[in-house]
Amino acid sequence: MVQYKKCFTAFRKELDLKGIRFTTSNPNQIQMTRFTTNDLAFSGYSTTVDSNKNHETPDLNYVNKTDEKNVTDFCNAFLENYNVAQTKANFQKVETFLQHPYLEHAVCSAHLSDWIASNWIKRIL
């Protein structure tokens, strides 16, 4: 049992170094955690939520790229939906793509996701 704990502890440290997070101490139940607004690479986002919207059912088709919660939710969803490794670097890469001049006026989640996915491996940043 001690060897098992040492192996798991080493595995957990390796994941931490790579920026990968999980929420359980049981290696059979590893679950990826969602990144938070503290993980955003850029600052200056608005912390207010549009008061005209129902806070419990956000409009998933619209991305307000000036709101830190909207950006965080979009980046997390992209990593999950496109099966991208859930690292802080990839989370911030999605955020960086959102700042690309081509997407300056784009607000549709599907359009943003498609464009980011199609440009993911290209070196356009």
Coordinates of N, CA and C in Angstrom, one line a residue:
M1 N 0.8 -1.2 0.0 CA 0.0 0.0 0.0 C 0.9 1.3 0.0
V2 N 2.0 1.2 0.7 CA 2.9 2.4 0.8 C 3.4 2.7 -0.6
Q3 N 3.8 1.6 -1.4 CA 4.4 1.8 -2.7 C 3.3 2.4 -3.6
Y4 N 2.1 1.9 -3.5 CA 1.0 2.5 -4.2 C 0.8 4.0 -4.0
K5 N 0.9 4.4 -2.7 CA 0.7 5.8 -2.4 C 1.9 6.6 -3.0
K6 N 3.1 6.1 -2.9 CA 4.3 6.8 -3.5 C 4.1 7.0 -5.0
C7 N 3.6 6.0 -5.7 CA 3.5 6.0 -7.1 C 2.4 7.1 -7.5
F8 N 1.3 7.1 -6.7 CA 0.2 8.0 -7.0 C 0.7 9.4 -6.7
T9 N 1.4 9.6 -5.6 CA 1.9 10.9 -5.3 C 2.9 11.5 -6.4
A10 N 3.7 10.6 -6.9 CA 4.6 11.0 -8.0 C 3.8 11.3 -9.2
F11 N 2.8 10.6 -9.5 CA 2.0 10.8 -10.7 C 1.3 12.2 -10.5
R12 N 0.8 12.4 -9.3 CA 0.1 13.7 -9.1 C 1.0 14.9 -9.2
K13 N 2.2 14.8 -8.8 CA 3.2 15.8 -8.9 C 3.5 16.1 -10.4
E14 N 3.7 15.0 -11.1 CA 4.0 15.1 -12.6 C 2.8 15.9 -13.3
L15 N 1.6 15.5 -13.0 CA 0.5 16.2 -13.6 C 0.4 17.7 -13.2
D16 N 0.7 18.0 -11.9 CA 0.7 19.4 -11.4 C 1.8 20.2 -12.2
L17 N 2.9 19.6 -12.4 CA 4.0 20.3 -13.2 C 3.6 20.6 -14.6
K18 N 2.7 19.8 -15.2 CA 2.2 20.0 -16.5 C 1.0 20.9 -16.6
G19 N 0.5 21.3 -15.4 CA -0.6 22.2 -15.3 C -1.9 21.4 -15.4
I20 N -1.9 20.1 -15.2 CA -3.1 19.3 -15.3 C -3.7 19.2 -13.9
R21 N -4.9 19.4 -13.7 CA -5.5 19.3 -12.4 C -6.5 18.2 -12.3
F22 N -6.7 17.7 -11.1 CA -7.8 16.8 -10.9 C -8.3 16.9 -9.4
T23 N -9.5 16.4 -9.2 CA -10.1 16.8 -7.9 C -10.2 15.7 -6.9
T24 N -9.6 14.5 -7.1 CA -9.7 13.5 -6.1 C -8.4 12.9 -5.8
S25 N -8.3 12.3 -4.6 CA -7.1 11.6 -4.2 C -7.1 10.2 -4.6
N26 N -8.2 9.7 -5.1 CA -8.3 8.3 -5.6 C -8.0 8.2 -7.0
P27 N -6.9 7.5 -7.4 CA -6.4 7.5 -8.8 C -7.4 6.8 -9.7
N28 N -8.4 6.0 -9.2 CA -9.4 5.3 -10.0 C -10.5 6.3 -10.4
Q29 N -10.6 7.4 -9.7 CA -11.7 8.4 -10.0 C -11.1 9.8 -10.3
I30 N -10.1 9.8 -11.1 CA -9.5 11.1 -11.5 C -10.5 11.9 -12.4
Q31 N -10.8 13.1 -12.0 CA -11.7 13.9 -12.8 C -11.0 15.3 -13.0
M32 N -11.1 15.7 -14.2 CA -10.5 17.0 -14.5 C -11.3 18.1 -13.9
T33 N -10.6 19.1 -13.4 CA -11.3 20.3 -12.8 C -11.4 21.3 -13.9
R34 N -12.4 22.2 -13.7 CA -12.6 23.3 -14.6 C -11.6 24.4 -14.2
F35 N -11.1 25.1 -15.2 CA -10.2 26.2 -14.8 C -11.1 27.4 -14.4
T36 N -10.5 28.3 -13.7 CA -11.3 29.4 -13.1 C -10.8 30.7 -13.7
T37 N -11.4 31.8 -13.3 CA -11.0 33.1 -13.8 C -9.6 33.4 -13.4
N38 N -9.1 32.8 -12.3 CA -7.7 33.0 -11.9 C -6.7 32.5 -12.9
D39 N -7.1 31.6 -13.7 CA -6.2 31.0 -14.7 C -6.1 31.7 -16.0
L40 N -6.9 32.8 -16.2 CA -6.9 33.6 -17.4 C -5.5 34.2 -17.6
A41 N -5.1 34.3 -18.8 CA -3.8 34.9 -19.1 C -3.8 36.4 -19.2
F42 N -5.0 36.9 -19.7 CA -5.1 38.3 -19.9 C -5.9 38.9 -18.7
S43 N -5.7 40.2 -18.4 CA -6.5 40.9 -17.4 C -7.3 42.0 -18.1
G44 N -8.1 42.6 -17.3 CA -9.0 43.7 -17.8 C -10.4 43.3 -18.2
Y45 N -10.7 42.0 -17.9 CA -12.1 41.6 -18.2 C -13.1 42.2 -17.2
S46 N -14.3 42.3 -17.7 CA -15.4 42.8 -16.8 C -15.7 41.6 -15.9
T47 N -16.0 42.0 -14.7 CA -16.5 40.9 -13.7 C -18.0 41.0 -13.5
T48 N -18.6 41.9 -14.2 CA -20.1 41.9 -14.1 C -20.8 41.1 -15.1
V49 N -21.9 40.6 -14.8 CA -22.7 39.7 -15.7 C -23.9 40.6 -16.1
D50 N -24.2 40.4 -17.4 CA -25.4 41.2 -18.0 C -26.6 40.9 -17.1
S51 N -27.2 41.9 -16.5 CA -28.3 41.7 -15.7 C -29.6 41.4 -16.4
N52 N -29.6 41.5 -17.7 CA -30.8 41.1 -18.5 C -30.9 39.6 -18.7
K53 N -29.8 38.9 -18.4 CA -29.8 37.5 -18.7 C -30.1 36.7 -17.4
N54 N -30.8 35.6 -17.6 CA -31.0 34.7 -16.5 C -29.7 34.0 -16.1
H55 N -29.2 34.2 -14.9 CA -27.9 33.7 -14.5 C -27.9 32.2 -14.4
E56 N -29.0 31.5 -14.3 CA -29.0 30.1 -14.2 C -29.0 29.4 -15.6
T57 N -29.4 30.1 -16.6 CA -29.3 29.5 -17.9 C -28.6 30.5 -18.9
P58 N -27.3 30.5 -18.8 CA -26.6 31.4 -19.7 C -26.8 31.1 -21.2
D59 N -26.7 32.1 -22.0 CA -26.9 31.9 -23.4 C -25.6 31.3 -24.0
L60 N -25.6 30.0 -24.2 CA -24.4 29.3 -24.6 C -24.0 29.6 -26.1
N61 N -24.9 30.2 -26.8 CA -24.6 30.6 -28.2 C -23.9 31.9 -28.4
Y62 N -23.9 32.7 -27.3 CA -23.3 34.0 -27.3 C -22.1 34.0 -26.4
V63 N -21.0 34.6 -26.8 CA -19.8 34.7 -26.0 C -19.4 36.2 -25.8
N64 N -19.5 36.7 -24.6 CA -19.1 38.1 -24.3 C -17.6 38.0 -24.0
K65 N -16.8 38.4 -25.0 CA -15.3 38.2 -24.8 C -14.7 39.3 -23.9
T66 N -15.6 40.1 -23.3 CA -15.0 41.1 -22.4 C -15.4 40.7 -20.9
D67 N -16.1 39.6 -20.8 CA -16.6 39.2 -19.5 C -15.7 37.9 -19.1
E68 N -15.1 38.0 -17.9 CA -14.2 37.0 -17.5 C -14.9 35.6 -17.3
K69 N -16.1 35.6 -16.8 CA -16.9 34.4 -16.6 C -17.2 33.8 -17.9
N70 N -17.7 34.6 -18.9 CA -18.0 34.0 -20.2 C -16.8 33.4 -20.9
V71 N -15.7 34.1 -20.8 CA -14.4 33.7 -21.4 C -14.0 32.3 -20.8
T72 N -14.0 32.3 -19.5 CA -13.6 31.1 -18.7 C -14.5 29.9 -19.1
D73 N -15.8 30.1 -19.1 CA -16.8 29.1 -19.5 C -16.5 28.6 -20.9
F74 N -16.3 29.5 -21.8 CA -16.1 29.1 -23.2 C -14.8 28.3 -23.4
C75 N -13.7 28.8 -22.7 CA -12.4 28.0 -22.8 C -12.5 26.6 -22.2
N76 N -13.2 26.5 -21.1 CA -13.4 25.2 -20.5 C -14.2 24.3 -21.4
A77 N -15.3 24.8 -22.0 CA -16.2 24.1 -22.9 C -15.4 23.6 -24.1
F78 N -14.6 24.5 -24.7 CA -13.8 24.2 -25.8 C -12.9 23.0 -25.5
L79 N -12.2 23.0 -24.4 CA -11.3 21.9 -24.1 C -12.0 20.6 -23.9
E80 N -13.2 20.7 -23.3 CA -14.0 19.4 -23.2 C -14.6 19.0 -24.5
N81 N -15.2 19.9 -25.2 CA -15.9 19.5 -26.5 C -14.9 19.0 -27.6
Y82 N -13.7 19.5 -27.6 CA -12.8 19.1 -28.7 C -11.7 18.1 -28.2
N83 N -11.9 17.6 -26.9 CA -11.0 16.6 -26.4 C -9.6 17.0 -26.4
V84 N -9.3 18.3 -26.0 CA -8.0 18.8 -26.0 C -7.5 18.6 -24.5
A85 N -6.2 18.3 -24.4 CA -5.6 18.1 -23.1 C -6.0 19.3 -22.2
Q86 N -6.5 19.0 -21.0 CA -6.9 20.1 -20.1 C -5.7 20.6 -19.3
T87 N -4.9 21.4 -19.9 CA -3.8 22.0 -19.2 C -4.0 23.5 -19.2
K88 N -3.3 24.1 -18.3 CA -3.5 25.6 -18.2 C -3.0 26.2 -19.5
A89 N -1.9 25.7 -20.1 CA -1.4 26.2 -21.3 C -2.4 26.2 -22.4
N90 N -3.2 25.1 -22.6 CA -4.2 25.0 -23.6 C -5.4 25.9 -23.3
F91 N -5.7 26.0 -22.0 CA -6.8 26.9 -21.6 C -6.5 28.3 -22.0
Q92 N -5.2 28.7 -21.8 CA -4.8 30.1 -22.1 C -4.6 30.2 -23.6
K93 N -4.3 29.1 -24.3 CA -4.2 29.2 -25.8 C -5.6 29.5 -26.4
V94 N -6.7 28.8 -25.9 CA -8.0 29.1 -26.3 C -8.3 30.6 -26.1
E95 N -8.0 31.1 -24.9 CA -8.2 32.5 -24.6 C -7.5 33.4 -25.5
T96 N -6.3 33.1 -25.8 CA -5.5 33.9 -26.8 C -6.1 33.9 -28.2
F97 N -6.6 32.8 -28.6 CA -7.3 32.7 -29.9 C -8.5 33.6 -29.9
L98 N -9.2 33.7 -28.8 CA -10.4 34.6 -28.7 C -10.0 36.1 -28.9
Q99 N -8.7 36.4 -28.7 CA -8.3 37.8 -28.9 C -7.8 38.1 -30.3
H100 N -7.8 37.0 -31.1 CA -7.2 37.2 -32.5 C -8.1 38.2 -33.3
P101 N -7.4 39.1 -34.0 CA -8.1 40.1 -34.8 C -9.2 39.6 -35.7
Y102 N -9.0 38.4 -36.3 CA -10.0 37.9 -37.2 C -11.4 37.7 -36.4
L103 N -11.3 37.4 -35.1 CA -12.5 37.1 -34.3 C -13.0 38.4 -33.6
E104 N -12.5 39.5 -34.0 CA -12.8 40.7 -33.2 C -14.3 41.0 -33.0
H105 N -15.1 40.7 -34.1 CA -16.5 41.0 -34.0 C -17.3 39.7 -33.9
A106 N -16.7 38.6 -33.8 CA -17.4 37.3 -33.7 C -17.9 37.1 -32.3
V107 N -19.1 36.7 -32.1 CA -19.6 36.4 -30.8 C -20.4 35.1 -30.7
C108 N -20.6 34.4 -31.8 CA -21.3 33.2 -31.9 C -20.4 32.0 -31.4
S109 N -20.8 31.3 -30.4 CA -19.9 30.3 -29.8 C -19.5 29.2 -30.9
A110 N -20.5 28.8 -31.7 CA -20.2 27.8 -32.7 C -19.1 28.3 -33.7
H111 N -19.3 29.6 -34.2 CA -18.3 30.1 -35.1 C -16.9 30.3 -34.4
L112 N -16.9 30.7 -33.2 CA -15.6 30.9 -32.5 C -14.9 29.5 -32.3
S113 N -15.7 28.5 -31.9 CA -15.2 27.1 -31.7 C -14.6 26.6 -33.0
D114 N -15.4 26.7 -34.1 CA -15.0 26.1 -35.4 C -13.7 26.8 -35.8
W115 N -13.6 28.1 -35.7 CA -12.4 28.8 -36.2 C -11.2 28.4 -35.3
I116 N -11.4 28.4 -34.0 CA -10.3 28.0 -33.1 C -9.8 26.6 -33.4
A117 N -10.8 25.7 -33.6 CA -10.4 24.3 -33.9 C -9.7 24.1 -35.2
S118 N -10.1 24.8 -36.2 CA -9.5 24.7 -37.5 C -8.1 25.4 -37.5
N119 N -7.8 26.3 -36.6 CA -6.5 26.9 -36.6 C -5.7 26.5 -35.4
W120 N -6.1 25.5 -34.7 CA -5.4 25.0 -33.4 C -3.9 24.7 -33.7
I121 N -3.6 24.0 -34.7 CA -2.2 23.5 -34.9 C -1.4 24.5 -35.8
K122 N -2.1 25.5 -36.4 CA -1.4 26.4 -37.2 C -0.7 27.4 -36.3
R123 N 0.3 28.0 -36.7 CA 1.1 29.0 -35.9 C 0.7 30.4 -36.3
I124 N -0.6 30.8 -35.9 CA -1.1 32.1 -36.3 C -1.1 33.1 -35.2
L125 N -0.7 32.6 -34.0 CA -0.7 33.5 -32.8 C 0.5 34.4 -32.8

